Every structure is written in C-alpha cells, then in structure tokens.
C-alpha cells in the first residue's frame, strides 16, 4: 500500500450575499430581472481578474436567489475553497470591490466558522459583540466594513433593535445611518490587512513548473488551464478504488508524453510535490533516477497524469452529444468581449496570435460558465469536460513537441523550504507585525528577568470562561489583585467560614433577631470551630515539616536552585562544607529561588523544541517576550559509540 494516502474530508465553504438597497417593494419578476442584470454587470466588470484565476475547487459564482421568510430576494454565491484559504480571501476582496463599484449593493459574507471577518479582527472587537448576537450585523457597504451596533440600554437608540436585526431591518439601518455603523479603524485595518495585496497577489500566488505530460493533457490545459486544479485534487484525494483505473492507462498513454510548462497555484504545487507515490508497474510510467536533471518534471507529470486519468475514469466515455459546443450564441458576448478589451485583458497581444487565442478561449469558457450559464454546462463534471475537449479540439503531438525548446523558465520553489527566520517573518506578517524593524545582533539585549515578570503577570491575570488574557504590552497598567474577592471565591467553593451562617440568605438583620440563648450557642459553636481549625492547621504544619525532613534525605531538592546557591563561589564552598559536617538532619532549609527555577525550566523547554513550535515559545511570544536562538550545542546525552 502506498504512503501518504489522503482521505476526502468536509470542504470549507464560503457564502456571499448581495442585497439591493433601498429595498423598496417591487414586482417579484421585475426585481428578479434587475438582480440578473446586476449579475451580468458584476461578472463582466470583474472578468479580467476572474478569468485567469485558478481556483482550488470551485470558482466565484453568482445567481439569483428568491426571497424566503425574512430574507428578501438577492444575489447569492457559494464557493468550496478547500485547502486554499487564499481563495476565500480573494472572494472577500471581490465582494468588497463589488460594493465599491456598485454602491446600491450591500454584501455579507460568512463561512463554516460563521462571521470569519470578526474572527480575523477578534483582538479589536467591542466586548458586547460575540457569536450569539452577531447575526446580520456585519456587512460591506460602499467598499467599507460596517457593523450594526447594539444599544447599551433598550430604547436608548430608537433606530437600533435590542435583538439581532433581521435582514430587512439591517438594510434599512445601513441605508439611513451609514456613518454610524462604520466599523472602527482597527477592525477595518485587520480585515484589510488580509486583502491589501490584491489584485497583485494573484500573480504572486502562482507557480510555473515544467511537467513531462501526455500530449492529451497538454492540449486540454492549453484550452482550460483551470482544470489543473481538478487533476491535482483527484490525485491528492485518491483512494485504492481510484488507483485501479491507473493500473493500465486508457486515456493518457505514457508514450505520448512531452515536456511542457504548467501553471499551478502554490497550494496545488505543494500538494503535488509533497506526496510520495510510486506508479504501478503495469501503468507504463517509468521514472528516471532521482539524480536525473529532469526528475522533478517527470515526477510532477506522472502524478498529474494519474489525476487526469482518475477524473476521466469516473465518467462514462459514451456520449450522446459528445460534439456539443461549450459556446452558445448570446447577445451579451459582444459587450462582454468589449469589456475585456477595455480592461486590458489581452495585454496588447496581436489579435489572432496563439496566446491571444488561448486567452480568448479562456474568456469564452468563463463567459459560458459564469455569465451565460446553462444547466448542461454547470452539470458537466471535470472528467466529462476533459473527454469532450479531447474529442472536439484537434492537436498534433509533433507540433507540441516543437514547443519544448521554447518553454518559459520554471519558478524557484525555495518557498517550500522556509528557514526558521522566514517562517517567523511570515507569522509576524500574518499577525500584523510586518512593519516591525529587525533587531541587529549588536542591539540584541535579552533580559531574562522579563520572562519571570511576564509569567507572573500572566498568572496574576483574572481569567474568565472565555479564557485567559495575555499581557501583551510592557507598558500595560499594573495588575491589581483583590484579596478579599479572591478569599470570597474560595469561601464559596470550600464552604462557609467560621464567621458565616450555613444559609446564604441571612443578613445582618437576621442575626439581630436571634435571642440571647441563640447568641450563646453560636459563640460556643464558633469557639469550638476555631479550635478545630487551629488544630487542623497545626496538624498540617506538622505533616509538612515531616515531609520536608524526609525529602531532605533524597536528591529531589537538588533539582531546584535555591537562593543560597546564588551566593559567591567562595562563600558557597565554605557553606557546603559546613552543611556536610552538620548532616541532613541539622541543615537549614534554604528558600527556593522561584524566578531562577522558572527561567531555567522555560529555557530548557525552549531548547528542547529544537527550533520548532512548542509551549515555551508560543506562550512567551504571545506575551511579547522574544527569546534568543539557542547557540549552546551541548549534547543532552552521551554520544553513540561506534
């Protein structure tokens, strides 16, 4: 059985809704016609960005959704983005830009986790906002993120409902009070940080690599570059049943392989590269030795060919309408094509050239699937699309081989092997710390006392059912500790103290109503309880003293650093000699240096992480403490003998 077999899991999905405001009463058919016009305008306007984009699973799409309950008729879209989280954030960028280009539209977006935009800005949200009351509060309007607030007191703000608003209520609030609902600058900045590099980031997320592929796949990818995602996913999520179709290849024969350049997303490329796979001997896909200069191209091509073969094996080869065309005449095509030219989609290419025709075919396919959709095209599976293309597009293997000498260079894939410093930089950028200045070696001055102080501050923090708050900034206000409240909590947990009644309902007036006999009995009872408590404490101290004496004869005390060990060396030596003479029974117990032990243990934990993520680095980094790299390479165990 091969290694790294992957099982299909529930895919992450993002949903987006576009509402038209003001949401005045309209004839349903008229309203539907208006929304469909908006769909055409949106998909046409953003075609230059959407046409060449390679989606992990499903593309950005819009359709009319009729009203249901409190939700009016609107424009709806849903995309399964799977393992590529960048697809989701690209959709956020597109939705945000839609509300900027079409100010009559209001958008809301959510995924499997709910209001993921709020999750991104969790550090800056107001305290009243939580998952229970966030429904129908987060929208994009005029290209800005808006959050409908909740009134502090019922009726304090007449236009704000006391409960989460319905969609019609939210649309009315947005249209009448747009300035009052604008999200804070910090919240908007947190969301914008994830999408600020678009649309330039689209090209940065691509990876071009040489692949040794069957000619049929080369021809298909020339017409439909987006199908590379389906091929990679089929291979990545393969199972033993899928691999039965690859024992003997029927569609993509290995003897037709040629060298070509394939454009992946970085996510797809990583999924393909980092899979271990040995082809079946019967498949005909023989691999050169790993030392071969083109081994990577052969390996990528072999894996991708398996993915395409799996896709085709899932669809019956017998068509009743295999010659059907992807393109159907539409009066919208002329306007769509003109919009592409206006937005420089063809990048100045000469009309009729090979690359121009390739981009034109991509535009036609996008137009058919997104603007002029038909049920047949939507229902077409990747395998059906591939087999249909193989039957409808002519290709000459010899002509394709001539292109091998003019392939564009491959992209460097060193990004797959990030150094610890590069990984830290990426994590800091993701956390919004991109603008932080790097610290030079000369300026590094690590204060280990900061470790103990930060840990003390963390432990002293009052946590709630939502978790512990981490002290992030050194300039934070000093932490206060309410001893009375602390003791009261323990009283409630451990039971009433000697000065309290068994009933929580009795107050001072209740005690005044007691007669003298009751007072006498109560005082007697309190005296007995006090004596009992004192006796218990004395017994506990006696037990602790006995434990200290017993532990003094063991080596467990040597695992802690005491304050005495921190004295000057000469004094320590003389003290040690005195202690040895006096024996364990007469030795004076020296207090443990808590701070030193804490720092020592954390540094030991940090060192054992070997540069990887771990509890010590994660906890300290969240508290704003940066530890130096471990340059002490002392062996932790004896070296192995030959």
Coordinates of C-alpha atoms in Angstrom, one line a residue:
X1 CA 0.0 0.0 0.0
X2 CA 1.4 3.4 -0.9
X3 CA 2.3 6.0 1.6
X4 CA 0.5 9.3 2.4
X5 CA -2.9 8.1 1.2
X6 CA -5.3 11.0 1.7
X7 CA -9.0 10.8 2.6
X8 CA -11.6 13.3 1.4
X9 CA -12.9 15.5 4.2
X10 CA -15.7 18.0 4.5
X11 CA -14.5 21.0 2.4
X12 CA -14.6 24.6 3.7
X13 CA -17.2 26.7 2.1
X14 CA -17.8 30.4 1.9
X15 CA -21.1 32.0 1.1
X16 CA -21.7 35.6 -0.1
X17 CA -25.0 37.5 -0.4
X18 CA -25.6 40.8 -2.3
X19 CA -28.7 42.8 -1.4
X20 CA -30.1 45.7 -3.3
X21 CA -31.0 48.9 -1.4
X22 CA -33.2 50.7 -0.8
X23 CA -35.2 47.5 -0.6
X24 CA -38.5 49.0 -1.7
X25 CA -41.5 46.8 -2.5
X26 CA -41.2 45.7 -6.1
X27 CA -42.9 43.3 -8.5
X28 CA -41.1 40.0 -8.0
X29 CA -40.5 39.4 -11.6
X30 CA -39.2 43.0 -12.1
X31 CA -36.9 42.6 -9.1
X32 CA -35.6 39.3 -10.4
X33 CA -34.8 40.9 -13.8
X34 CA -33.0 43.8 -12.0
X35 CA -30.8 41.4 -10.0
X36 CA -30.0 39.3 -13.0
X37 CA -28.8 42.4 -14.8
X38 CA -26.6 43.2 -11.8
X39 CA -25.1 39.6 -12.0
X40 CA -24.2 40.2 -15.7
X41 CA -22.6 43.6 -15.0
X42 CA -20.6 42.3 -12.0
X43 CA -19.3 39.2 -13.8
X44 CA -18.4 41.3 -16.8
X45 CA -16.7 44.0 -14.8
X46 CA -14.5 41.6 -12.8
X47 CA -13.8 39.2 -15.7
X48 CA -10.2 40.4 -16.1
X49 CA -9.5 39.2 -12.6
X50 CA -11.7 36.1 -12.5
X51 CA -11.0 34.6 -16.0
X52 CA -7.3 33.7 -15.4
X53 CA -7.7 32.8 -11.7
X54 CA -7.1 29.2 -10.8
X55 CA -9.5 28.0 -8.1
X56 CA -8.7 25.2 -5.7
X57 CA -12.2 23.7 -6.0
X58 CA -15.0 25.9 -7.2
X59 CA -14.9 29.4 -8.8
X60 CA -16.6 32.6 -7.7
X61 CA -20.2 32.5 -9.0
X62 CA -23.4 34.5 -8.6
X63 CA -27.0 33.5 -9.1
X64 CA -30.5 34.9 -8.3
X65 CA -31.9 33.6 -5.1
X66 CA -35.7 34.1 -4.4
X67 CA -36.9 35.5 -1.1
X68 CA -37.6 33.2 1.8
X69 CA -39.0 34.3 5.1
X70 CA -37.4 37.4 6.4
X71 CA -34.6 37.2 3.7
X72 CA -35.6 39.1 0.6
X73 CA -34.7 38.0 -2.9
X74 CA -31.0 38.8 -3.6
X75 CA -27.8 37.7 -5.4
X76 CA -26.2 34.6 -3.9
X77 CA -22.9 32.7 -4.3
X78 CA -21.2 29.8 -2.7
X79 CA -17.6 28.5 -3.2
X80 CA -15.9 25.5 -1.8
X81 CA -12.3 26.7 -1.3
X82 CA -11.0 23.5 0.4
X83 CA -7.3 23.7 1.4
X84 CA -6.5 27.1 -0.3
X85 CA -7.5 29.7 2.2
X86 CA -6.4 32.4 -0.3
X87 CA -9.4 31.6 -2.4
X88 CA -11.6 32.7 0.4
X89 CA -9.8 36.0 1.0
X90 CA -9.7 36.7 -2.8
X91 CA -13.5 36.4 -2.7
X92 CA -13.6 38.8 0.3
X93 CA -11.6 41.3 -1.9
X94 CA -14.0 40.8 -4.8
X95 CA -17.1 41.2 -2.7
X96 CA -15.7 44.3 -1.1
X97 CA -14.9 45.8 -4.5
X98 CA -18.4 44.9 -5.8
X99 CA -19.9 47.1 -3.1
X100 CA -17.5 49.9 -4.0
X101 CA -18.2 49.7 -7.8
X102 CA -21.9 49.2 -7.3
X103 CA -22.9 51.4 -4.3
X104 CA -26.5 50.2 -4.5
X105 CA -25.5 46.8 -3.2
X106 CA -24.8 45.7 0.3
X107 CA -22.9 42.4 0.9
X108 CA -22.5 40.0 3.7
X109 CA -20.1 37.0 3.7
X110 CA -19.6 34.1 6.0
X111 CA -18.1 30.6 6.0
X112 CA -18.2 27.4 8.0
X113 CA -16.9 29.2 11.1
X114 CA -19.6 31.9 10.8
X115 CA -18.6 35.6 10.8
X116 CA -14.9 34.9 10.0
X117 CA -14.3 38.6 9.3
X118 CA -14.9 39.1 13.0
X119 CA -12.6 36.2 13.9
X120 CA -9.9 37.9 11.9
X121 CA -10.4 41.1 13.9
X122 CA -11.0 39.4 17.2
X123 CA -8.4 41.4 19.1
X124 CA -10.2 44.7 18.3
X125 CA -13.9 43.8 18.7
X126 CA -16.1 45.6 21.3
X127 CA -16.8 43.5 24.4
X128 CA -20.6 43.3 23.7
X129 CA -20.1 41.6 20.3
X130 CA -20.0 37.8 20.4
X131 CA -21.1 34.9 18.2
X132 CA -24.5 34.8 19.9
X133 CA -25.5 38.3 18.8
X134 CA -23.5 38.9 15.6
X135 CA -26.1 37.6 13.2
X136 CA -27.0 40.2 10.4
X137 CA -24.7 42.8 11.8
X138 CA -21.6 42.6 9.6
X139 CA -21.8 44.0 6.0
X140 CA -19.8 45.6 3.3
X141 CA -21.2 48.9 2.0
X142 CA -19.6 51.4 -0.3
X143 CA -16.4 49.3 -0.1
X144 CA -16.2 49.6 3.7
X145 CA -16.8 47.1 6.5
X146 CA -19.8 48.0 8.7
X147 CA -21.0 46.6 12.0
X148 CA -24.5 47.4 13.2
X149 CA -24.1 48.1 16.9
X150 CA -26.4 47.0 19.8
X151 CA -27.8 49.6 22.1
X152 CA -26.5 49.7 25.7
X153 CA -30.0 50.1 27.0
X154 CA -33.3 49.1 25.4
X155 CA -34.7 52.0 23.6
X156 CA -31.6 54.2 24.1
X157 CA -31.2 54.5 20.3
X158 CA -34.5 54.4 18.5
X159 CA -33.2 53.1 15.2
X160 CA -31.3 50.1 16.8
X161 CA -33.2 46.9 17.6
X162 CA -32.4 45.4 21.0
X163 CA -32.1 41.9 19.4
X164 CA -30.0 40.9 16.4
X165 CA -31.7 42.6 13.4
X166 CA -33.4 40.9 10.6
X167 CA -32.1 41.4 7.1
X168 CA -34.7 44.0 6.2
X169 CA -34.0 45.9 9.4
X170 CA -30.3 45.7 8.7
X171 CA -30.7 47.0 5.2
X172 CA -32.8 49.9 6.4
X173 CA -30.3 50.8 9.1
X174 CA -27.4 50.7 6.5
X175 CA -29.2 52.9 4.1
X176 CA -30.3 55.5 6.7
X177 CA -27.4 55.6 9.1
X178 CA -24.3 54.6 7.1
X179 CA -21.8 56.7 9.1
X180 CA -22.9 55.5 12.5
X181 CA -22.4 51.8 11.6
X182 CA -18.9 52.1 10.1
X183 CA -16.6 49.6 11.8
X184 CA -13.7 51.0 13.9
X185 CA -10.5 51.8 12.1
X186 CA -8.6 48.9 13.9
X187 CA -11.3 46.4 12.8
X188 CA -11.2 47.5 9.2
X189 CA -7.4 47.5 9.2
X190 CA -7.3 43.9 10.5
X191 CA -9.6 42.8 7.6
X192 CA -7.9 44.9 5.0
X193 CA -4.5 43.5 6.0
X194 CA -5.5 40.2 4.6
X195 CA -6.6 41.6 1.2
X196 CA -4.5 44.7 0.7
X197 CA -2.1 42.9 -1.7
X198 CA -4.8 42.0 -4.1
X199 CA -5.0 42.0 -7.1
X200 CA -1.2 41.9 -7.4
X201 CA -1.2 38.9 -5.1
X202 CA -2.9 36.8 -7.7
X203 CA 0.3 36.5 -9.8
X204 CA 2.4 36.1 -6.7
X205 CA 0.3 33.0 -5.7
X206 CA 1.1 31.2 -8.9
X207 CA 3.9 28.8 -9.6
X208 CA 5.1 27.7 -13.1
X209 CA 6.9 24.4 -13.4
X210 CA 7.9 22.0 -16.2
X211 CA 6.0 18.8 -16.4
X212 CA 6.5 15.7 -18.6
X213 CA 2.9 15.1 -19.6
X214 CA 0.9 13.1 -22.1
X215 CA 0.0 15.2 -25.2
X216 CA -3.7 15.0 -24.5
X217 CA -3.3 16.7 -21.1
X218 CA -1.1 19.4 -22.6
X219 CA -3.8 20.1 -25.2
X220 CA -6.5 20.2 -22.5
X221 CA -4.6 22.6 -20.3
X222 CA -4.0 24.9 -23.2
X223 CA -7.7 25.3 -23.5
X224 CA -8.7 25.0 -19.8
X225 CA -5.7 26.0 -17.5
X226 CA -8.1 25.9 -14.5
X227 CA -8.5 22.1 -14.9
X228 CA -5.1 21.6 -13.4
X229 CA -6.8 22.1 -10.0
X230 CA -9.2 19.2 -10.7
X231 CA -6.3 17.0 -11.7
X232 CA -4.2 17.7 -8.6
X233 CA -7.2 17.3 -6.3
X234 CA -8.1 13.9 -7.9
X235 CA -4.6 12.7 -7.3
X236 CA -4.3 14.3 -3.8
X237 CA -7.6 12.7 -2.6
X238 CA -7.1 9.4 -4.4
X239 CA -8.2 6.1 -2.8
X240 CA -7.5 2.5 -3.7
X241 CA -10.6 2.4 -6.0
X242 CA -9.3 5.4 -7.9
X243 CA -5.9 3.8 -8.4
X244 CA -7.5 0.7 -10.1
X245 CA -8.1 2.9 -13.1
X246 CA -4.4 3.8 -13.2
X247 CA -3.1 0.2 -13.3
X248 CA -3.3 0.4 -17.1
X249 CA -3.8 3.8 -18.6
X250 CA -6.6 4.0 -21.3
X251 CA -6.9 7.8 -21.9
X252 CA -3.4 9.3 -21.4
X253 CA -0.8 6.9 -22.7
X254 CA 2.7 7.4 -21.3
X255 CA 4.4 7.0 -24.7
X256 CA 2.8 10.3 -25.8
X257 CA 4.5 12.4 -23.1
X258 CA 6.1 15.7 -23.9
X259 CA 7.7 18.4 -21.9
X260 CA 5.5 21.4 -21.2
X261 CA 5.1 24.3 -18.7
X262 CA 2.1 24.1 -16.3
X263 CA 0.8 27.0 -14.1
X264 CA -0.2 25.9 -10.6
X265 CA -1.2 27.8 -7.6
X266 CA 1.4 27.4 -4.8
X267 CA -1.2 25.4 -2.8
X268 CA -1.7 23.0 -5.7
X269 CA 2.0 22.7 -6.5
X270 CA 2.8 21.9 -2.8
X271 CA 0.1 19.3 -2.7
X272 CA 1.5 17.6 -5.8
X273 CA 5.2 17.8 -4.8
X274 CA 4.9 16.7 -1.2
X275 CA 3.1 13.4 -2.0
X276 CA 5.1 10.2 -2.0
X277 CA 3.9 8.0 -4.8
X278 CA 5.2 5.0 -6.8
X279 CA 3.3 4.2 -10.0
X280 CA 2.1 0.7 -10.7
X281 CA 4.5 -1.3 -12.9
X282 CA 1.6 -2.0 -15.3
X283 CA 0.9 1.7 -15.9
X284 CA 3.9 2.2 -18.2
X285 CA 5.0 5.3 -16.2
X286 CA 8.7 4.6 -15.6
X287 CA 10.7 7.2 -13.6
X288 CA 14.3 8.2 -14.2
X289 CA 16.7 8.1 -11.2
X290 CA 16.4 10.9 -8.7
X291 CA 19.7 12.2 -9.8
X292 CA 18.3 12.9 -13.3
X293 CA 18.2 16.7 -14.0
X294 CA 14.6 16.4 -15.1
X295 CA 13.4 14.1 -12.4
X296 CA 11.1 16.7 -10.8
X297 CA 9.4 17.3 -14.2
X298 CA 8.9 13.6 -14.7
X299 CA 7.5 13.1 -11.2
X300 CA 5.1 16.1 -11.5
X301 CA 3.9 14.9 -14.9
X302 CA 3.4 11.3 -13.6
X303 CA 1.3 12.5 -10.7
X304 CA -0.8 14.9 -12.7
X305 CA -1.4 12.2 -15.4
X306 CA -2.7 9.9 -12.7
X307 CA -5.1 12.7 -11.5
X308 CA -6.4 13.3 -15.0
X309 CA -6.8 9.5 -15.6
X310 CA -8.8 9.2 -12.4
X311 CA -11.1 12.1 -13.5
X312 CA -11.8 10.5 -16.8
X313 CA -12.4 7.1 -15.3
X314 CA -15.3 8.5 -13.2
X315 CA -17.2 9.4 -16.3
X316 CA -18.6 7.1 -18.9
X317 CA -17.0 7.5 -22.3
X318 CA -20.3 7.0 -24.2
X319 CA -21.8 10.4 -25.0
X320 CA -25.0 11.1 -26.8
X321 CA -23.9 14.6 -27.5
X322 CA -20.1 14.5 -27.3
X323 CA -19.8 17.1 -30.1
X324 CA -21.7 19.7 -28.2
X325 CA -20.2 23.1 -28.1
X326 CA -19.2 25.0 -25.0
X327 CA -20.2 28.2 -26.6
X328 CA -23.8 29.1 -27.4
X329 CA -24.7 32.3 -29.2
X330 CA -25.6 35.2 -26.9
X331 CA -26.3 38.9 -27.4
X332 CA -24.2 39.5 -24.2
X333 CA -21.0 38.1 -25.7
X334 CA -20.2 41.2 -27.8
X335 CA -20.5 43.5 -24.8
X336 CA -18.5 41.1 -22.6
X337 CA -15.7 40.9 -25.1
X338 CA -15.6 44.7 -25.5
X339 CA -15.4 45.0 -21.7
X340 CA -12.4 42.6 -21.7
X341 CA -10.6 44.7 -24.3
X342 CA -11.3 47.9 -22.4
X343 CA -9.8 46.4 -19.2
X344 CA -6.7 45.3 -21.0
X345 CA -7.4 41.6 -20.6
X346 CA -5.4 40.7 -23.7
X347 CA -2.3 42.6 -22.6
X348 CA -1.7 44.1 -26.0
X349 CA -1.4 40.7 -27.8
X350 CA -1.9 40.7 -31.5
X351 CA -5.4 39.5 -32.4
X352 CA -5.2 36.1 -33.9
X353 CA -1.9 35.1 -32.3
X354 CA -1.6 31.8 -30.5
X355 CA -1.5 33.4 -27.0
X356 CA -4.4 35.7 -27.9
X357 CA -6.5 32.7 -29.0
X358 CA -5.7 30.9 -25.7
X359 CA -6.8 33.9 -23.6
X360 CA -9.9 34.2 -25.9
X361 CA -10.8 30.6 -25.3
X362 CA -10.4 31.1 -21.5
X363 CA -12.7 34.1 -21.8
X364 CA -15.3 32.1 -23.7
X365 CA -15.3 29.3 -21.2
X366 CA -15.6 31.8 -18.3
X367 CA -18.5 33.6 -20.1
X368 CA -20.4 30.4 -20.6
X369 CA -19.9 29.2 -17.0
X370 CA -20.4 32.5 -15.2
X371 CA -22.4 34.9 -17.4
X372 CA -24.4 32.9 -19.9
X373 CA -24.7 29.8 -17.9
X374 CA -26.8 26.8 -18.9
X375 CA -27.7 23.9 -16.8
X376 CA -25.8 21.5 -19.0
X377 CA -22.5 23.4 -18.6
X378 CA -23.0 23.6 -14.8
X379 CA -23.7 19.9 -14.5
X380 CA -20.6 18.9 -16.6
X381 CA -18.0 17.2 -14.4
X382 CA -14.3 17.7 -14.9
X383 CA -13.9 14.3 -16.4
X384 CA -16.7 14.9 -18.9
X385 CA -15.2 18.3 -19.8
X386 CA -11.8 16.7 -20.4
X387 CA -13.1 13.9 -22.6
X388 CA -15.3 16.4 -24.5
X389 CA -12.3 18.6 -25.2
X390 CA -10.2 15.6 -26.4
X391 CA -12.9 14.9 -28.9
X392 CA -13.5 18.4 -30.1
X393 CA -10.1 20.1 -30.2
X394 CA -7.5 18.9 -32.7
X395 CA -3.9 18.7 -31.6
X396 CA -0.7 17.5 -33.2
X397 CA 1.8 15.8 -31.0
X398 CA 4.7 16.7 -33.3
X399 CA 3.7 20.4 -33.2
X400 CA 3.5 20.3 -29.4
X401 CA 7.0 18.7 -29.3
X402 CA 8.4 21.7 -31.2
X403 CA 7.4 23.9 -28.3
X404 CA 9.6 22.0 -25.9
X405 CA 12.6 24.1 -26.9
X406 CA 10.9 27.4 -26.2
X407 CA 9.4 26.7 -22.7
X408 CA 9.5 29.6 -20.2
X409 CA 11.8 29.1 -17.3
X410 CA 10.5 27.4 -14.1
X411 CA 9.8 29.4 -11.0
X412 CA 12.0 28.8 -8.0
X413 CA 10.4 26.6 -5.4
X414 CA 12.6 27.5 -2.5
X415 CA 9.5 28.9 -0.8
X416 CA 8.6 25.2 0.0
X417 CA 11.6 25.1 2.3
X418 CA 11.3 28.1 4.6
X419 CA 14.1 28.8 7.1
X420 CA 13.0 29.4 10.7
X421 CA 13.7 33.2 10.2
X422 CA 11.5 33.3 7.1
X423 CA 8.7 31.3 8.9
X424 CA 8.9 33.8 11.8
X425 CA 8.6 36.7 9.4
X426 CA 5.5 35.1 7.7
X427 CA 3.9 34.5 11.1
X428 CA 4.6 38.1 12.1
X429 CA 3.2 39.4 8.9
X430 CA 0.1 37.3 9.4
X431 CA -0.2 38.8 12.9
X432 CA 0.1 42.3 11.5
X433 CA 3.7 43.0 12.6
X434 CA 5.1 43.4 9.2
X435 CA 6.3 47.0 9.9
X436 CA 8.4 46.0 12.9
X437 CA 12.1 46.8 12.5
X438 CA 14.5 43.9 12.6
X439 CA 16.9 43.9 15.6
X440 CA 20.5 43.7 14.8
X441 CA 22.9 41.4 16.6
X442 CA 24.6 44.3 18.3
X443 CA 21.3 45.7 19.6
X444 CA 20.1 42.4 21.0
X445 CA 20.0 42.6 24.8
X446 CA 17.9 39.8 26.2
X447 CA 16.7 40.5 29.7
X448 CA 15.7 37.1 31.2
X449 CA 14.0 38.9 34.1
X450 CA 11.3 39.8 31.6
X451 CA 10.5 36.1 31.3
X452 CA 9.7 35.8 35.0
X453 CA 7.9 39.1 35.2
X454 CA 5.7 38.3 32.2
X455 CA 4.9 34.9 33.6
X456 CA 4.0 36.4 37.0
X457 CA 1.7 38.9 35.2
X458 CA 0.1 36.1 33.2
X459 CA -0.6 34.0 36.3
X460 CA -1.9 37.0 38.2
X461 CA -4.4 37.8 35.4
X462 CA -8.0 37.1 36.1
X463 CA -9.4 34.6 33.6
X464 CA -13.0 34.1 32.6
X465 CA -14.9 31.3 30.9
X466 CA -13.7 32.7 27.6
X467 CA -10.1 32.0 28.5
X468 CA -7.0 33.8 29.9
X469 CA -5.9 37.2 28.8
X470 CA -2.2 37.5 27.9
X471 CA -0.2 40.6 29.0
X472 CA 1.0 41.8 25.6
X473 CA 2.5 45.2 26.2
X474 CA 5.1 46.0 28.8
X475 CA 3.5 49.5 29.2
X476 CA 0.2 47.9 30.3
X477 CA -1.3 49.2 33.6
X478 CA -0.1 47.3 36.7
X479 CA -2.2 44.3 37.6
X480 CA -4.3 44.7 40.7
X481 CA -5.2 41.8 43.0
X482 CA -8.3 41.9 45.1
X483 CA -7.5 39.6 48.0
X484 CA -11.0 39.9 49.6
X485 CA -12.7 38.8 46.3
X486 CA -10.2 36.0 46.0
X487 CA -11.0 34.7 49.5
X488 CA -14.7 35.1 48.9
X489 CA -14.5 32.9 45.9
X490 CA -12.7 30.2 48.0
X491 CA -15.3 30.6 50.7
X492 CA -18.0 29.8 48.2
X493 CA -16.1 26.8 46.9
X494 CA -14.9 25.3 50.2
X495 CA -17.9 26.2 52.2
X496 CA -18.8 28.9 54.8
X497 CA -16.1 30.1 57.2
X498 CA -16.3 30.1 60.9
X499 CA -17.9 33.5 60.9
X500 CA -20.7 32.7 58.5
X501 CA -24.0 31.0 58.8
X502 CA -25.0 27.9 56.8
X503 CA -27.5 30.0 54.9
X504 CA -26.6 32.4 52.2
X505 CA -30.0 34.2 52.6
X506 CA -29.3 35.5 56.2
X507 CA -28.1 39.1 56.5
X508 CA -27.2 41.3 59.5
X509 CA -30.8 41.9 60.4
X510 CA -31.4 38.2 60.6
X511 CA -28.6 37.9 63.1
X512 CA -30.1 40.7 65.2
X513 CA -33.3 38.7 65.6
X514 CA -31.6 35.9 67.4
X515 CA -32.2 35.7 71.2
X516 CA -29.6 35.6 73.8
X517 CA -29.6 31.8 74.1
X518 CA -29.0 31.5 70.4
X519 CA -26.2 34.0 70.6
X520 CA -24.6 32.0 73.4
X521 CA -24.9 28.8 71.4
X522 CA -23.5 30.4 68.4
X523 CA -20.5 31.8 70.3
X524 CA -19.8 28.4 71.8
X525 CA -20.1 26.8 68.3
X526 CA -17.7 29.4 66.9
X527 CA -15.2 28.8 69.7
X528 CA -15.3 25.1 69.0
X529 CA -14.9 25.6 65.3
X530 CA -11.9 28.0 65.8
X531 CA -10.2 25.4 68.0
X532 CA -10.9 22.7 65.4
X533 CA -9.5 24.9 62.6
X534 CA -6.4 25.7 64.6
X535 CA -5.9 22.1 65.4
X536 CA -6.1 21.2 61.7
X537 CA -3.6 23.9 60.7
X538 CA -1.2 22.6 63.4
X539 CA -1.5 19.1 62.1
X540 CA -1.0 20.3 58.6
X541 CA 2.2 22.1 59.5
X542 CA 3.4 19.1 61.3
X543 CA 2.8 16.9 58.3
X544 CA 4.6 19.4 56.0
X545 CA 7.6 19.5 58.4
X546 CA 7.8 15.7 58.4
X547 CA 7.7 15.7 54.6
X548 CA 10.5 18.3 54.4
X549 CA 12.7 16.2 56.6
X550 CA 12.0 13.1 54.6
X551 CA 12.7 14.9 51.3
X552 CA 15.9 16.3 52.7
X553 CA 17.4 12.8 52.6
X554 CA 16.6 12.4 48.9
X555 CA 18.0 14.0 45.8
X556 CA 14.8 15.8 44.8
X557 CA 15.9 19.0 46.3
X558 CA 18.9 19.1 44.0
X559 CA 16.5 19.7 41.1
X560 CA 15.7 23.1 42.4
X561 CA 18.0 26.1 42.6
X562 CA 18.0 27.8 46.0
X563 CA 18.9 31.3 46.9
X564 CA 21.9 30.0 48.7
X565 CA 23.4 28.6 45.5
X566 CA 23.5 32.1 44.1
X567 CA 25.9 33.4 46.6
X568 CA 29.6 33.9 45.7
X569 CA 31.6 30.8 45.0
X570 CA 34.0 31.0 48.0
X571 CA 31.1 31.5 50.4
X572 CA 29.2 28.7 48.8
X573 CA 32.1 26.3 49.2
X574 CA 32.5 27.1 52.9
X575 CA 28.8 26.8 53.4
X576 CA 28.7 23.4 51.7
X577 CA 31.5 22.1 53.9
X578 CA 29.6 23.3 56.9
X579 CA 26.4 21.6 55.7
X580 CA 28.3 18.3 55.0
X581 CA 29.6 18.4 58.6
X582 CA 26.2 19.1 60.1
X583 CA 24.4 16.4 58.1
X584 CA 21.0 16.4 56.6
X585 CA 19.2 16.4 59.9
X586 CA 20.7 19.6 61.1
X587 CA 20.8 21.5 57.8
X588 CA 18.8 24.7 57.5
X589 CA 16.3 24.6 54.7
X590 CA 17.1 27.4 52.2
X591 CA 14.3 29.0 50.2
X592 CA 14.0 28.1 46.6
X593 CA 14.8 30.8 44.0
X594 CA 11.4 30.8 42.2
X595 CA 12.4 33.2 39.5
X596 CA 15.6 31.4 38.6
X597 CA 13.9 28.0 38.5
X598 CA 11.1 29.4 36.4
X599 CA 13.5 30.9 33.8
X600 CA 15.7 27.8 33.8
X601 CA 12.8 25.5 33.2
X602 CA 11.4 27.7 30.4
X603 CA 14.8 27.9 28.7
X604 CA 15.2 24.1 28.9
X605 CA 11.8 23.7 27.4
X606 CA 12.6 26.2 24.7
X607 CA 15.9 24.5 23.9
X608 CA 14.2 21.1 23.6
X609 CA 11.9 22.5 20.9
X610 CA 14.9 22.4 18.6
X611 CA 13.7 25.5 16.7
X612 CA 10.2 24.2 16.2
X613 CA 6.9 25.5 17.7
X614 CA 6.3 24.5 21.3
X615 CA 4.7 25.5 24.5
X616 CA 7.5 27.7 25.8
X617 CA 8.0 29.8 22.6
X618 CA 4.2 30.0 21.9
X619 CA 3.4 31.2 25.4
X620 CA 6.3 33.7 25.6
X621 CA 5.7 35.1 22.1
X622 CA 2.0 35.7 22.9
X623 CA 3.2 37.7 25.9
X624 CA 5.6 39.8 23.8
X625 CA 8.8 38.1 25.0
X626 CA 11.3 37.1 22.4
X627 CA 14.0 34.6 23.4
X628 CA 17.4 34.4 21.6
X629 CA 18.3 31.5 19.4
X630 CA 20.0 28.6 21.2
X631 CA 23.6 28.7 20.3
X632 CA 24.7 26.3 23.0
X633 CA 25.0 22.9 21.3
X634 CA 25.9 20.9 24.4
X635 CA 24.9 17.2 23.9
X636 CA 21.9 16.2 26.1
X637 CA 23.0 12.6 26.2
X638 CA 26.2 10.6 25.7
X639 CA 27.3 10.3 22.1
X640 CA 26.8 6.9 20.4
X641 CA 29.8 4.7 20.3
X642 CA 30.8 3.1 17.1

